[in-house]
GROMACS .gro file of C-alpha atoms in nm:
model
  285
    1MET     CA    1  12.051  13.323   6.439
    2ILE     CA    2  11.770  13.152   6.245
    3LEU     CA    3  11.786  12.792   6.129
    4PHE     CA    4  11.522  12.692   5.872
    5VAL     CA    5  11.399  12.374   5.707
    6ARG     CA    6  11.160  12.394   5.416
    7ASP     CA    7  10.922  12.107   5.339
    8LEU     CA    8  11.002  11.931   5.665
    9THR     CA    9  10.694  11.711   5.640
   10VAL     CA   10  10.338  11.691   5.511
   11ILE     CA   11  10.049  11.660   5.755
   12ASP     CA   12   9.755  11.461   5.619
   13PHE     CA   13   9.456  11.478   5.852
   14SER     CA   14   9.087  11.558   5.875
   15TYR     CA   15   8.913  11.816   6.090
   16LEU     CA   16   8.564  11.919   6.194
   17CYS     CA   17   8.410  12.247   6.081
   18GLU     CA   18   8.072  12.381   6.192
   19THR     CA   19   7.994  12.495   5.837
   20ARG     CA   20   8.150  12.234   5.608
   21GLY     CA   21   8.141  11.926   5.829
   22MET     CA   22   8.441  11.692   5.802
   23LEU     CA   23   8.725  11.803   5.576
   24GLY     CA   24   9.039  11.625   5.467
   25GLU     CA   25   9.346  11.846   5.457
   26SER     CA   26   9.715  11.832   5.365
   27TYR     CA   27   9.956  12.094   5.498
   28ILE     CA   28  10.323  12.127   5.409
   29ALA     CA   29  10.522  12.221   5.720
   30ASP     CA   30  10.819  12.461   5.715
   31VAL     CA   31  11.004  12.539   6.038
   32GLU     CA   32  11.234  12.808   6.174
   33LEU     CA   33  11.436  12.788   6.494
   34HIS     CA   34  11.548  13.118   6.643
   35GLY     CA   35  11.828  13.099   6.895
   36ALA     CA   36  12.193  13.104   6.992
   37LEU     CA   37  12.462  12.865   6.872
   38ASP     CA   38  12.532  12.569   7.098
   39GLN     CA   39  12.867  12.407   7.179
   40THR     CA   40  12.872  12.250   6.830
   41SER     CA   41  12.824  12.594   6.665
   42MET     CA   42  12.472  12.505   6.559
   43VAL     CA   43  12.127  12.620   6.661
   44LEU     CA   44  12.021  12.256   6.627
   45ASP     CA   45  12.158  11.971   6.419
   46PHE     CA   46  11.945  11.914   6.108
   47GLY     CA   47  11.921  11.547   6.197
   48LYS     CA   48  11.763  11.638   6.531
   49VAL     CA   49  11.524  11.881   6.363
   50LYS     CA   50  11.395  11.596   6.150
   51LYS     CA   51  11.396  11.348   6.436
   52VAL     CA   52  11.242  11.565   6.709
   53ILE     CA   53  11.019  11.815   6.530
   54LYS     CA   54  10.900  11.601   6.239
   55GLN     CA   55  10.830  11.309   6.470
   56ALA     CA   56  10.636  11.533   6.708
   57ILE     CA   57  10.427  11.685   6.427
   58ASP     CA   58  10.346  11.338   6.296
   59GLN     CA   59  10.249  11.207   6.640
   60LEU     CA   60  10.040  11.512   6.733
   61VAL     CA   61   9.825  11.565   6.422
   62ASP     CA   62   9.915  11.350   6.121
   63HIS     CA   63   9.647  11.096   6.015
   64LYS     CA   64   9.415  11.205   6.296
   65LEU     CA   65   9.076  11.374   6.322
   66ALA     CA   66   9.132  11.721   6.468
   67VAL     CA   67   8.840  11.853   6.671
   68PRO     CA   68   8.787  12.208   6.807
   69ALA     CA   69   8.778  12.149   7.182
   70HIS     CA   70   8.617  12.490   7.257
   71SER     CA   71   8.338  12.461   7.000
   72ALA     CA   72   7.983  12.442   7.136
   73ALA     CA   73   7.905  12.204   6.849
   74LEU     CA   74   8.135  11.936   6.995
   75SER     CA   75   8.061  11.672   7.256
   76LEU     CA   76   8.365  11.457   7.340
   77GLN     CA   77   8.391  11.176   7.592
   78ALA     CA   78   8.748  11.057   7.627
   79THR     CA   79   8.848  10.733   7.795
   80GLU     CA   80   9.171  10.538   7.803
   81GLN     CA   81   9.069  10.310   7.519
   82THR     CA   82   8.794  10.485   7.321
   83ASN     CA   83   8.700  10.842   7.238
   84VAL     CA   84   8.334  10.901   7.150
   85LEU     CA   85   8.244  11.231   6.988
   86LYS     CA   86   7.939  11.403   6.844
   87PHE     CA   87   7.960  11.715   6.631
   88GLN     CA   88   7.673  11.928   6.502
   89SER     CA   89   7.757  12.086   6.166
   90ASP     CA   90   7.544  12.270   5.913
   91ARG     CA   91   7.562  11.955   5.701
   92GLY     CA   92   7.430  11.732   5.979
   93VAL     CA   93   7.554  11.541   6.281
   94ILE     CA   94   7.889  11.360   6.267
   95GLN     CA   95   7.969  11.093   6.526
   96MET     CA   96   8.275  10.879   6.580
   97ALA     CA   97   8.406  10.622   6.824
   98ALA     CA   98   8.775  10.544   6.790
   99PRO     CA   99   9.092  10.473   6.986
  100GLU     CA  100   9.239  10.775   7.167
  101GLN     CA  101   9.532  10.810   6.924
  102ALA     CA  102   9.294  10.866   6.630
  103VAL     CA  103   9.169  11.201   6.768
  104VAL     CA  104   9.343  11.526   6.860
  105ALA     CA  105   9.152  11.792   7.054
  106ILE     CA  106   9.293  12.135   6.975
  107PRO     CA  107   9.211  12.416   7.224
  108THR     CA  108   9.026  12.642   6.982
  109LYS     CA  109   8.677  12.715   6.852
  110VAL     CA  110   8.782  12.676   6.488
  111ILE     CA  111   9.033  12.443   6.325
  112ASN     CA  112   9.243  12.631   6.069
  113GLU     CA  113   9.607  12.688   5.977
  114GLN     CA  114   9.653  12.936   6.262
  115SER     CA  115   9.505  12.724   6.539
  116VAL     CA  116   9.689  12.409   6.427
  117THR     CA  117  10.013  12.606   6.401
  118GLU     CA  118   9.978  12.751   6.751
  119PHE     CA  119   9.897  12.407   6.892
  120LEU     CA  120  10.205  12.253   6.733
  121GLN     CA  121  10.437  12.535   6.839
  122ASP     CA  122  10.314  12.527   7.199
  123SER     CA  123  10.344  12.147   7.213
  124ILE     CA  124  10.686  12.112   7.048
  125LYS     CA  125  10.880  12.410   7.189
  126PRO     CA  126  10.933  12.242   7.532
  127LEU     CA  127  11.099  11.948   7.354
  128LEU     CA  128  11.381  12.166   7.217
  129PRO     CA  129  11.709  12.261   7.389
  130THR     CA  130  11.724  12.583   7.586
  131ASN     CA  131  11.938  12.766   7.329
  132VAL     CA  132  11.637  12.757   7.091
  133GLN     CA  133  11.447  13.064   7.201
  134LYS     CA  134  11.163  13.055   6.949
  135LEU     CA  135  11.002  12.796   6.721
  136VAL     CA  136  10.812  12.915   6.414
  137ILE     CA  137  10.607  12.664   6.215
  138ASN     CA  138  10.452  12.764   5.883
  139LEU     CA  139  10.172  12.541   5.753
  140ARG     CA  140  10.068  12.586   5.391
  141PRO     CA  141   9.862  12.399   5.135
  142GLU     CA  142  10.027  12.285   4.815
  143ALA     CA  143  10.031  12.561   4.553
  144SER     CA  144   9.808  12.448   4.267
  145ASN     CA  145   9.647  12.608   3.966
  146GLY     CA  146   9.451  12.294   3.889
  147PHE     CA  147   9.151  12.114   4.034
  148TYR     CA  148   9.151  11.954   4.378
  149TYR     CA  149   8.913  11.820   4.641
  150HIS     CA  150   8.914  11.753   5.015
  151TYR     CA  151   8.829  11.398   5.113
  152SER     CA  152   8.828  11.185   5.427
  153HIS     CA  153   8.842  10.807   5.455
  154GLY     CA  154   8.976  10.509   5.650
  155LEU     CA  155   9.171  10.202   5.541
  156LYS     CA  156   9.107   9.920   5.785
  157LYS     CA  157   9.356   9.685   5.616
  158HIS     CA  158   9.647   9.929   5.650
  159ASP     CA  159   9.910   9.839   5.909
  160GLY     CA  160   9.992  10.205   5.982
  161ASN     CA  161   9.791  10.514   6.078
  162CYS     CA  162   9.587  10.511   5.755
  163GLN     CA  163   9.364  10.257   5.929
  164ARG     CA  164   9.207  10.538   6.131
  165ILE     CA  165   8.851  10.580   6.009
  166ALA     CA  166   8.856  10.960   5.976
  167HIS     CA  167   9.171  11.106   5.828
  168GLY     CA  168   9.209  11.277   5.494
  169HIS     CA  169   9.383  11.476   5.229
  170ARG     CA  170   9.362  11.779   5.002
  171SER     CA  171   9.425  11.617   4.664
  172THR     CA  172   9.470  11.744   4.310
  173ILE     CA  173   9.334  11.547   4.015
  174GLN     CA  174   9.419  11.534   3.646
  175ILE     CA  175   9.192  11.351   3.402
  176TYR     CA  176   9.287  11.302   3.038
  177ALA     CA  177   9.044  11.196   2.763
  178ASP     CA  178   9.209  11.065   2.445
  179GLY     CA  179   9.539  11.215   2.556
  180MET     CA  180   9.404  11.565   2.623
  181LEU     CA  181   9.360  11.719   2.968
  182SER     CA  182   8.986  11.758   3.025
  183PRO     CA  183   8.890  12.067   3.230
  184ARG     CA  184   8.525  11.959   3.222
  185LEU     CA  185   8.593  11.618   3.380
  186ASN     CA  186   8.841  11.759   3.631
  187LYS     CA  187   8.586  12.020   3.738
  188TYR     CA  188   8.313  11.758   3.766
  189TRP     CA  189   8.513  11.521   3.990
  190SER     CA  190   8.661  11.797   4.207
  191GLU     CA  191   8.310  11.926   4.275
  192ARG     CA  192   8.166  11.576   4.323
  193TRP     CA  193   8.425  11.494   4.588
  194GLN     CA  194   8.463  11.834   4.750
  195ASP     CA  195   8.448  11.791   5.132
  196ILE     CA  196   8.345  11.426   5.090
  197TYR     CA  197   8.373  11.119   5.307
  198LEU     CA  198   8.456  10.822   5.085
  199GLY     CA  199   8.324  10.507   5.247
  200THR     CA  200   8.390  10.148   5.144
  201ALA     CA  201   8.072   9.949   5.084
  202GLU     CA  202   8.186   9.654   5.296
  203ASP     CA  203   8.240   9.885   5.595
  204CYS     CA  204   7.876  10.003   5.593
  205CYS     CA  205   7.659   9.855   5.865
  206ALA     CA  206   7.312   9.869   6.012
  207VAL     CA  207   7.237  10.109   6.296
  208ASN     CA  208   7.192   9.827   6.547
  209GLU     CA  209   7.544   9.698   6.472
  210LEU     CA  210   7.706  10.006   6.627
  211GLN     CA  211   7.829   9.969   6.985
  212TYR     CA  212   7.907  10.325   7.095
  213ILE     CA  213   7.697  10.561   6.881
  214THR     CA  214   7.347  10.579   6.732
  215ALA     CA  215   7.281  10.682   6.373
  216GLY     CA  216   6.981  10.863   6.229
  217CYS     CA  217   6.780  10.755   5.925
  218ASP     CA  218   6.960  11.009   5.706
  219ASP     CA  219   7.305  10.881   5.800
  220TYR     CA  220   7.544  10.619   5.674
  221SER     CA  221   7.698  10.402   5.944
  222PHE     CA  222   8.045  10.248   5.924
  223ARG     CA  223   8.235  10.016   6.155
  224TYR     CA  224   8.543   9.797   6.148
  225GLN     CA  225   8.809   9.630   6.357
  226ALA     CA  226   9.166   9.730   6.271
  227ALA     CA  227   9.504   9.669   6.430
  228GLN     CA  228   9.479   9.987   6.641
  229GLY     CA  229   9.133   9.904   6.770
  230TRP     CA  230   8.759   9.935   6.706
  231PHE     CA  231   8.625  10.217   6.487
  232GLU     CA  232   8.273  10.348   6.430
  233LEU     CA  233   8.150  10.646   6.230
  234THR     CA  234   7.816  10.797   6.129
  235MET     CA  235   7.798  11.061   5.856
  236PRO     CA  236   7.508  11.240   5.684
  237LYS     CA  237   7.435  11.063   5.355
  238THR     CA  238   7.474  11.390   5.166
  239HIS     CA  239   7.829  11.411   5.304
  240CYS     CA  240   7.935  11.069   5.168
  241GLU     CA  241   7.995  10.864   4.860
  242ILE     CA  242   8.001  10.486   4.898
  243VAL     CA  243   8.242  10.309   4.664
  244PRO     CA  244   8.258   9.933   4.593
  245CYS     CA  245   8.629   9.911   4.672
  246ASP     CA  246   8.888  10.008   4.928
  247THR     CA  247   8.961  10.380   4.928
  248THR     CA  248   9.334  10.355   4.858
  249VAL     CA  249   9.445  10.607   4.597
  250GLU     CA  250   9.507  10.319   4.356
  251CYS     CA  251   9.149  10.196   4.389
  252LEU     CA  252   9.006  10.548   4.369
  253ALA     CA  253   9.194  10.620   4.045
  254ASP     CA  254   9.065  10.294   3.900
  255TYR     CA  255   8.712  10.370   4.024
  256ILE     CA  256   8.710  10.703   3.840
  257VAL     CA  257   8.834  10.539   3.520
  258THR     CA  258   8.561  10.274   3.546
  259GLU     CA  259   8.294  10.541   3.597
  260LEU     CA  260   8.421  10.736   3.296
  261LYS     CA  261   8.422  10.429   3.072
  262GLN     CA  262   8.063  10.352   3.166
  263GLN     CA  263   7.964  10.701   3.053
  264ASP     CA  264   8.160  10.693   2.726
  265ASN     CA  265   8.324  10.367   2.627
  266LEU     CA  266   8.467  10.509   2.304
  267LYS     CA  267   8.723  10.733   2.473
  268GLN     CA  268   9.053  10.636   2.635
  269TYR     CA  269   9.110  10.781   2.979
  270LYS     CA  270   9.402  10.845   3.209
  271VAL     CA  271   9.341  10.948   3.568
  272VAL     CA  272   9.620  11.093   3.782
  273ALA     CA  273   9.484  11.089   4.138
  274TYR     CA  274   9.684  11.232   4.426
  275GLU     CA  275   9.680  11.135   4.792
  276GLY     CA  276   9.781  11.463   4.949
  277VAL     CA  277  10.109  11.614   4.825
  278GLY     CA  278  10.351  11.457   4.579
  279LYS     CA  279  10.218  11.102   4.582
  280GLY     CA  280   9.937  10.918   4.413
  281ALA     CA  281   9.840  10.670   4.144
  282ILE     CA  282   9.773  10.664   3.769
  283ALA     CA  283   9.503  10.449   3.614
  284PHE     CA  284   9.436  10.391   3.244
  285SER     CA  285   9.141  10.262   3.049
   0.00000   0.00000   0.00000
């Protein structure tokens, strides 16, 4: 017997890639449980699927930075309180110091749908009752015919896991000029923010203000104290855009509108900015 749940949850996280650097990603998770019926004539109660499997997926990967533990490009020093990592990508060196719960080391050379899926299946299967013989997790990006970008960020004022300095999303965008969808503007912004780290200006700091890592002259440095602990990050300048606001989706939508109005004040704009799948903000000029 196979029990299935479509759209169980969405995983929003960032990961490190030797070619593209740091990428924000959003995966929709579907699950299948293969097994025999239990004493209640179920493979597993749907409530327990949501409670056990969804909770485990969220705790293992969601709103974390996933790093390829077997990659030669990675150096990771893990302690009880702080993880310090250095990663050499084709776009430059990425460094981060953060609480342990902000990082997940996946036993692979490359982070992708397959390696994340295998990690989740291997980690979650022991949590299930013995009548469940096989767990199948399918991770997939949102189907989209429009424009989208991958971005990473951190929200130090957030009281949940969004405060982690390196997590992200795959996000679609829709920009309207005078009531008409503008392919030109959508293309421009999706390319401008493709594989980007969006940093808040007030989180930037000088190199000598970092405690755990050292930045180069071609890097931006970020640091902040949040409820979960102390965070530091260095990113190549070509991998970042610094914005004069928090990087909530509301502020980002408003930031795009403001930029558009500065370029052409005669037009009226509407920006529909997404934060991952099925959620976002709309800003008007």
